[in-house]
mmCIF file of C-alpha atoms and ligand atoms in Angstrom:
data_model
loop_
_atom_site.group_PDB
_atom_site.id
_atom_site.type_symbol
_atom_site.label_atom_id
_atom_site.label_comp_id
_atom_site.label_asym_id
_atom_site.label_seq_id
_atom_site.Cartn_x
_atom_site.Cartn_y
_atom_site.Cartn_z
ATOM 1 C CA UNK A 1 7.578 -15.700 0.636
ATOM 2 C CA UNK A 2 11.113 -14.126 2.108
ATOM 3 C CA UNK A 3 14.063 -13.838 0.565
ATOM 4 C CA UNK A 4 16.885 -16.547 1.082
ATOM 5 C CA UNK A 5 18.562 -13.994 4.249
ATOM 6 C CA UNK A 6 17.085 -11.487 5.418
ATOM 7 C CA UNK A 7 19.917 -8.674 3.919
ATOM 8 C CA UNK A 8 19.040 -9.664 0.473
ATOM 9 C CA UNK A 9 15.778 -9.686 -0.630
ATOM 10 C CA UNK A 10 13.493 -9.352 -4.626
ATOM 11 C CA UNK A 11 13.474 -5.923 -5.456
ATOM 12 C CA UNK A 12 11.696 -4.239 -8.726
ATOM 13 C CA UNK A 13 13.156 -1.360 -8.508
ATOM 14 C CA UNK A 14 13.047 1.962 -6.460
ATOM 15 C CA UNK A 15 13.221 4.643 -7.068
ATOM 16 C CA UNK A 16 14.883 8.200 -5.219
ATOM 17 C CA UNK A 17 12.608 10.630 -4.827
ATOM 18 C CA UNK A 18 8.562 10.646 -4.498
ATOM 19 C CA UNK A 19 6.078 12.625 -3.235
ATOM 20 C CA UNK A 20 2.923 9.848 -4.191
ATOM 21 C CA UNK A 21 4.155 7.191 -2.119
ATOM 22 C CA UNK A 22 3.863 8.608 1.740
ATOM 23 C CA UNK A 23 4.589 11.831 4.185
ATOM 24 C CA UNK A 24 6.843 14.419 2.780
ATOM 25 C CA UNK A 25 9.310 13.909 -0.192
ATOM 26 C CA UNK A 26 10.824 9.586 -0.024
ATOM 27 C CA UNK A 27 12.956 6.862 -1.797
ATOM 28 C CA UNK A 28 10.750 4.611 -2.848
ATOM 29 C CA UNK A 29 11.642 0.672 -3.301
ATOM 30 C CA UNK A 30 9.668 -1.215 -4.736
ATOM 31 C CA UNK A 31 9.843 -5.209 -3.839
ATOM 32 C CA UNK A 32 9.158 -8.240 -6.601
ATOM 33 C CA UNK A 33 5.885 -10.643 -6.378
ATOM 34 C CA UNK A 34 2.567 -9.902 -4.960
ATOM 35 C CA UNK A 35 -0.081 -11.818 -2.996
ATOM 36 C CA UNK A 36 -2.601 -10.352 -5.001
ATOM 37 C CA UNK A 37 -3.676 -10.039 -8.528
ATOM 38 C CA UNK A 38 -5.490 -6.960 -9.430
ATOM 39 C CA UNK A 39 -7.390 -6.184 -12.575
ATOM 40 C CA UNK A 40 -6.452 -2.397 -11.821
ATOM 41 C CA UNK A 41 -2.849 -3.696 -10.881
ATOM 42 C CA UNK A 42 -0.159 -0.253 -12.615
ATOM 43 C CA UNK A 43 2.943 -3.087 -11.883
ATOM 44 C CA UNK A 44 1.838 -5.855 -13.269
ATOM 45 C CA UNK A 45 5.423 -6.947 -13.695
ATOM 46 C CA UNK A 46 5.701 -7.067 -10.374
ATOM 47 C CA UNK A 47 3.614 -9.585 -8.850
ATOM 48 C CA UNK A 48 5.601 -13.498 -10.122
ATOM 49 C CA UNK A 49 7.538 -14.413 -7.581
ATOM 50 C CA UNK A 50 11.283 -14.019 -8.278
ATOM 51 C CA UNK A 51 13.753 -17.165 -8.175
ATOM 52 C CA UNK A 52 17.375 -17.486 -8.420
ATOM 53 C CA UNK A 53 19.474 -14.620 -7.990
ATOM 54 C CA UNK A 54 17.270 -12.229 -10.589
ATOM 55 C CA UNK A 55 16.063 -8.656 -8.890
ATOM 56 C CA UNK A 56 18.120 -9.795 -5.833
ATOM 57 C CA UNK A 57 19.774 -6.531 -3.624
ATOM 58 C CA UNK A 58 21.449 -6.456 -0.197
ATOM 59 C CA UNK A 59 20.887 -3.807 2.145
ATOM 60 C CA UNK A 60 23.817 -2.614 1.334
ATOM 61 C CA UNK A 61 23.049 -1.606 -1.923
ATOM 62 C CA UNK A 62 19.756 -0.129 -0.832
ATOM 63 C CA UNK A 63 21.659 1.975 2.090
ATOM 64 C CA UNK A 64 24.471 3.295 -0.800
ATOM 65 C CA UNK A 65 21.813 4.871 -3.214
ATOM 66 C CA UNK A 66 19.603 6.200 0.320
ATOM 67 C CA UNK A 67 22.120 7.958 1.793
ATOM 68 C CA UNK A 68 22.667 9.743 -1.438
ATOM 69 C CA UNK A 69 19.301 10.592 -1.457
ATOM 70 C CA UNK A 70 19.268 12.029 2.153
ATOM 71 C CA UNK A 71 20.183 15.169 1.983
ATOM 72 C CA UNK A 72 16.341 15.432 -0.014
ATOM 73 C CA UNK A 73 14.279 12.919 1.514
ATOM 74 C CA UNK A 74 12.378 12.830 4.613
ATOM 75 C CA UNK A 75 11.902 9.366 4.294
ATOM 76 C CA UNK A 76 11.930 5.703 2.868
ATOM 77 C CA UNK A 77 8.613 3.208 1.596
ATOM 78 C CA UNK A 78 9.084 0.239 1.346
ATOM 79 C CA UNK A 79 5.967 -1.069 -1.520
ATOM 80 C CA UNK A 80 5.097 -3.796 -4.068
ATOM 81 C CA UNK A 81 4.663 -6.184 -5.973
ATOM 82 C CA UNK A 82 3.176 -6.078 -2.001
ATOM 83 C CA UNK A 83 6.053 -5.437 0.965
ATOM 84 C CA UNK A 84 4.323 -7.886 3.531
ATOM 85 C CA UNK A 85 5.719 -10.836 1.498
ATOM 86 C CA UNK A 86 8.774 -10.523 2.296
ATOM 87 C CA UNK A 87 8.458 -8.654 5.705
ATOM 88 C CA UNK A 88 12.079 -9.930 6.943
ATOM 89 C CA UNK A 89 13.799 -8.298 4.349
ATOM 90 C CA UNK A 90 11.753 -5.389 5.260
ATOM 91 C CA UNK A 91 12.279 -5.620 9.035
ATOM 92 C CA UNK A 92 16.010 -5.456 7.728
ATOM 93 C CA UNK A 93 15.989 -2.728 5.940
ATOM 94 C CA UNK A 94 14.175 -0.351 8.243
ATOM 95 C CA UNK A 95 16.358 -1.391 10.917
ATOM 96 C CA UNK A 96 19.661 -0.774 8.688
ATOM 97 C CA UNK A 97 18.119 2.644 8.427
ATOM 98 C CA UNK A 98 17.677 3.527 11.835
ATOM 99 C CA UNK A 99 20.950 2.262 13.068
ATOM 100 C CA UNK A 100 22.633 4.157 10.929
ATOM 101 C CA UNK A 101 23.597 7.665 11.954
ATOM 102 C CA UNK A 102 23.715 9.596 8.832
ATOM 103 C CA UNK A 103 20.178 8.023 8.361
ATOM 104 C CA UNK A 104 18.196 7.339 11.776
ATOM 105 C CA UNK A 105 16.098 10.523 11.071
ATOM 106 C CA UNK A 106 14.295 8.839 8.148
ATOM 107 C CA UNK A 107 10.559 7.574 8.644
ATOM 108 C CA UNK A 108 10.161 4.277 7.538
ATOM 109 C CA UNK A 109 6.775 3.427 5.798
ATOM 110 C CA UNK A 110 5.048 0.582 3.832
ATOM 111 C CA UNK A 111 2.613 0.578 1.408
ATOM 112 C CA UNK A 112 1.137 -2.252 1.667
ATOM 113 C CA UNK A 113 -2.571 -4.476 0.313
ATOM 114 C CA UNK A 114 -3.125 -5.238 3.861
ATOM 115 C CA UNK A 115 -3.094 -9.118 3.377
ATOM 116 C CA UNK A 116 -0.745 -10.565 5.351
ATOM 117 C CA UNK A 117 -1.021 -12.397 9.265
ATOM 118 C CA UNK A 118 -1.096 -10.145 11.928
ATOM 119 C CA UNK A 119 2.082 -11.805 13.234
ATOM 120 C CA UNK A 120 3.850 -10.041 10.405
ATOM 121 C CA UNK A 121 2.476 -6.540 11.839
ATOM 122 C CA UNK A 122 3.638 -7.471 15.344
ATOM 123 C CA UNK A 123 6.802 -7.680 13.293
ATOM 124 C CA UNK A 124 7.340 -4.478 11.603
ATOM 125 C CA UNK A 125 5.485 -2.596 14.746
ATOM 126 C CA UNK A 126 8.679 -1.556 16.228
ATOM 127 C CA UNK A 127 10.670 -0.479 12.882
ATOM 128 C CA UNK A 128 8.197 1.113 11.070
ATOM 129 C CA UNK A 129 6.332 4.620 11.555
ATOM 130 C CA UNK A 130 3.712 4.265 9.260
ATOM 131 C CA UNK A 131 1.204 1.970 6.913
ATOM 132 C CA UNK A 132 -0.319 2.734 3.646
ATOM 133 C CA UNK A 133 -2.835 0.333 3.118
ATOM 134 C CA UNK A 134 -4.806 0.012 -0.053
ATOM 135 C CA UNK A 135 -8.891 -1.260 0.219
ATOM 136 C CA UNK A 136 -9.370 -2.332 -3.414
ATOM 137 C CA UNK A 137 -13.749 -3.193 -1.584
ATOM 138 C CA UNK A 138 -15.297 -4.070 1.595
ATOM 139 C CA UNK A 139 -17.215 -6.378 -0.305
ATOM 140 C CA UNK A 140 -15.940 -9.748 0.095
ATOM 141 C CA UNK A 141 -16.721 -11.024 -3.743
ATOM 142 C CA UNK A 142 -16.313 -7.355 -5.411
ATOM 143 C CA UNK A 143 -12.593 -7.647 -4.030
ATOM 144 C CA UNK A 144 -12.064 -10.893 -4.735
ATOM 145 C CA UNK A 145 -13.862 -10.693 -8.307
ATOM 146 C CA UNK A 146 -11.016 -7.907 -8.663
ATOM 147 C CA UNK A 147 -7.860 -8.925 -6.643
ATOM 148 C CA UNK A 148 -8.568 -12.757 -6.945
ATOM 149 C CA UNK A 149 -8.126 -12.781 -3.160
ATOM 150 C CA UNK A 150 -11.217 -12.204 0.054
ATOM 151 C CA UNK A 151 -10.000 -9.053 2.054
ATOM 152 C CA UNK A 152 -10.680 -10.392 5.628
ATOM 153 C CA UNK A 153 -6.265 -9.905 6.401
ATOM 154 C CA UNK A 154 -7.376 -6.920 4.782
ATOM 155 C CA UNK A 155 -9.725 -5.520 6.838
ATOM 156 C CA UNK A 156 -8.323 -7.043 10.278
ATOM 157 C CA UNK A 157 -4.517 -5.120 9.344
ATOM 158 C CA UNK A 158 -6.526 -1.977 9.264
ATOM 159 C CA UNK A 159 -7.779 -2.472 12.610
ATOM 160 C CA UNK A 160 -4.805 -3.843 14.186
ATOM 161 C CA UNK A 161 -2.698 -0.624 12.802
ATOM 162 C CA UNK A 162 -5.635 1.909 13.235
ATOM 163 C CA UNK A 163 -5.308 -0.088 16.942
ATOM 164 C CA UNK A 164 -0.966 0.415 17.171
ATOM 165 C CA UNK A 165 -1.054 4.404 15.999
ATOM 166 C CA UNK A 166 0.688 3.373 12.825
ATOM 167 C CA UNK A 167 -2.237 3.402 10.577
ATOM 168 C CA UNK A 168 -0.521 6.584 8.753
ATOM 169 C CA UNK A 169 -3.895 6.449 5.376
ATOM 170 C CA UNK A 170 -6.280 3.910 3.540
ATOM 171 C CA UNK A 171 -6.156 4.639 -0.011
ATOM 172 C CA UNK A 172 -9.903 3.550 -1.867
ATOM 173 C CA UNK A 173 -9.408 3.138 -5.578
ATOM 174 C CA UNK A 174 -12.668 3.726 -7.193
ATOM 175 C CA UNK A 175 -13.356 1.130 -10.675
ATOM 176 C CA UNK A 176 -16.605 2.224 -12.419
ATOM 177 C CA UNK A 177 -19.424 0.062 -12.306
ATOM 178 C CA UNK A 178 -17.715 -2.191 -9.540
ATOM 179 C CA UNK A 179 -16.891 -0.944 -6.652
ATOM 180 C CA UNK A 180 -17.994 2.768 -6.543
ATOM 181 C CA UNK A 181 -22.514 2.027 -5.880
ATOM 182 C CA UNK A 182 -23.863 4.091 -2.929
ATOM 183 C CA UNK A 183 -24.996 1.438 -0.793
ATOM 184 C CA UNK A 184 -21.721 0.136 -0.835
ATOM 185 C CA UNK A 185 -19.956 3.424 -0.323
ATOM 186 C CA UNK A 186 -22.045 4.355 2.792
ATOM 187 C CA UNK A 187 -21.115 0.873 3.918
ATOM 188 C CA UNK A 188 -17.733 1.559 3.585
ATOM 189 C CA UNK A 189 -17.562 4.877 5.461
ATOM 190 C CA UNK A 190 -19.609 3.538 7.841
ATOM 191 C CA UNK A 191 -17.312 0.673 8.600
ATOM 192 C CA UNK A 192 -14.182 2.751 8.871
ATOM 193 C CA UNK A 193 -15.773 5.430 10.501
ATOM 194 C CA UNK A 194 -15.933 3.015 13.545
ATOM 195 C CA UNK A 195 -12.620 1.873 13.473
ATOM 196 C CA UNK A 196 -11.308 5.511 13.500
ATOM 197 C CA UNK A 197 -13.946 8.554 12.642
ATOM 198 C CA UNK A 198 -11.017 10.662 12.060
ATOM 199 C CA UNK A 199 -9.116 8.193 8.749
ATOM 200 C CA UNK A 200 -6.641 10.264 6.384
ATOM 201 C CA UNK A 201 -8.393 8.603 3.210
ATOM 202 C CA UNK A 202 -6.927 8.405 -0.262
ATOM 203 C CA UNK A 203 -9.333 8.030 -2.946
ATOM 204 C CA UNK A 204 -7.839 7.615 -6.186
ATOM 205 C CA UNK A 205 -9.709 6.562 -9.571
ATOM 206 C CA UNK A 206 -9.187 4.302 -11.133
ATOM 207 C CA UNK A 207 -6.649 5.156 -15.207
ATOM 208 C CA UNK A 208 -6.300 2.678 -17.396
ATOM 209 C CA UNK A 209 -3.229 3.716 -18.700
ATOM 210 C CA UNK A 210 -0.172 1.036 -17.825
ATOM 211 C CA UNK A 211 -2.836 -1.596 -16.414
ATOM 212 C CA UNK A 212 -3.035 -4.982 -18.114
ATOM 213 C CA UNK A 213 -6.517 -5.608 -20.756
ATOM 214 C CA UNK A 214 -9.505 -6.865 -19.579
ATOM 215 C CA UNK A 215 -12.816 -7.665 -21.463
ATOM 216 C CA UNK A 216 -15.337 -6.111 -20.935
ATOM 217 C CA UNK A 217 -12.569 -3.143 -20.479
ATOM 218 C CA UNK A 218 -12.678 -1.530 -17.127
ATOM 219 C CA UNK A 219 -13.640 1.428 -16.617
ATOM 220 C CA UNK A 220 -12.110 4.757 -15.420
ATOM 221 C CA UNK A 221 -14.350 7.114 -13.199
ATOM 222 C CA UNK A 222 -15.416 10.519 -14.478
ATOM 223 C CA UNK A 223 -13.735 13.736 -12.450
ATOM 224 C CA UNK A 224 -17.245 13.229 -11.225
ATOM 225 C CA UNK A 225 -18.073 9.998 -9.969
ATOM 226 C CA UNK A 226 -14.931 10.653 -8.379
ATOM 227 C CA UNK A 227 -16.247 13.821 -6.774
ATOM 228 C CA UNK A 228 -19.984 12.164 -5.570
ATOM 229 C CA UNK A 229 -17.562 8.997 -4.215
ATOM 230 C CA UNK A 230 -15.816 11.535 -1.974
ATOM 231 C CA UNK A 231 -19.062 13.518 -1.121
ATOM 232 C CA UNK A 232 -20.680 10.229 -0.037
ATOM 233 C CA UNK A 233 -17.547 9.129 2.319
ATOM 234 C CA UNK A 234 -17.364 12.402 3.662
ATOM 235 C CA UNK A 235 -20.752 12.568 4.317
ATOM 236 C CA UNK A 236 -20.536 9.218 6.637
ATOM 237 C CA UNK A 237 -22.447 9.694 10.350
ATOM 238 C CA UNK A 238 -20.019 10.250 12.891
ATOM 239 C CA UNK A 239 -16.953 10.328 11.222
ATOM 240 C CA UNK A 240 -14.991 13.624 9.903
ATOM 241 C CA UNK A 241 -12.266 12.105 7.533
ATOM 242 C CA UNK A 242 -9.332 13.433 6.442
ATOM 243 C CA UNK A 243 -9.964 12.799 2.534
ATOM 244 C CA UNK A 244 -7.616 13.383 -0.136
ATOM 245 C CA UNK A 245 -9.104 12.715 -3.727
ATOM 246 C CA UNK A 246 -6.694 12.693 -6.865
HETATM 247 S S1 SF4 B 301 -1.609 -5.327 -4.458
HETATM 248 FE FE1 SF4 B 301 -1.097 -3.643 -5.653
HETATM 249 S S2 SF4 B 301 0.784 -4.822 -6.883
HETATM 250 FE FE2 SF4 B 301 0.047 -6.195 -5.960
HETATM 251 S S3 SF4 B 301 -1.657 -6.506 -7.235
HETATM 252 FE FE3 SF4 B 301 -2.839 -5.151 -6.740
HETATM 253 S S4 SF4 B 301 -2.750 -3.511 -7.309
HETATM 254 FE FE4 SF4 B 301 -0.451 -4.888 -8.010
#
């Protein structure tokens, strides 16, 4: 799904200063609509695709906001929902930022679940500087149980973005008892190392606050479990990952 015109899109919200949406201090744009339905989602209100004029925002409106923040930020990040569901709009935002004399120095990043065709990245690559990709699980069945979708496009996106030189980071969300099995984490490390042994990884422990109720309740990994997962990934043979644990 894309916005009706490339100079308008469905925006759920913006954050003027974010330090968790890519490198440095960033202006973050959250698009409405996602192709996943993750049990761990902290922003489930951004999942439904917008219709009509609700959430409709123009590039000009965004540029006004970005210009105000520009002296204090190093870049912008488009997140979601799922940013790539409105790829033409994202392309238009990045193109406008890069063409603006006041904003051209800002880096343009995408925060994505990675579930989009190769053609989406081929569209965005010329105007983007980096991507953060979530990998909910290497195992396709567990991935489907967590997101309601397969993971083949996610894995293909990670490979492609690395090949294109614009994969900034892969984010691994740990859900205790679901995707933190040591053998699975070892396989995940091996798969990631095959793509890039120096990959930047962010290991994120699930936090129940803000997520929808689930039966049975979803379990947050303890500090020890998160540490153990990061240690396992760091021990991947042949890998020298840059791991950040949060
Ligand atoms: S990909 Fe992100 S926004 Fe979409 S459902 Fe999953 S956690 Fe929520």
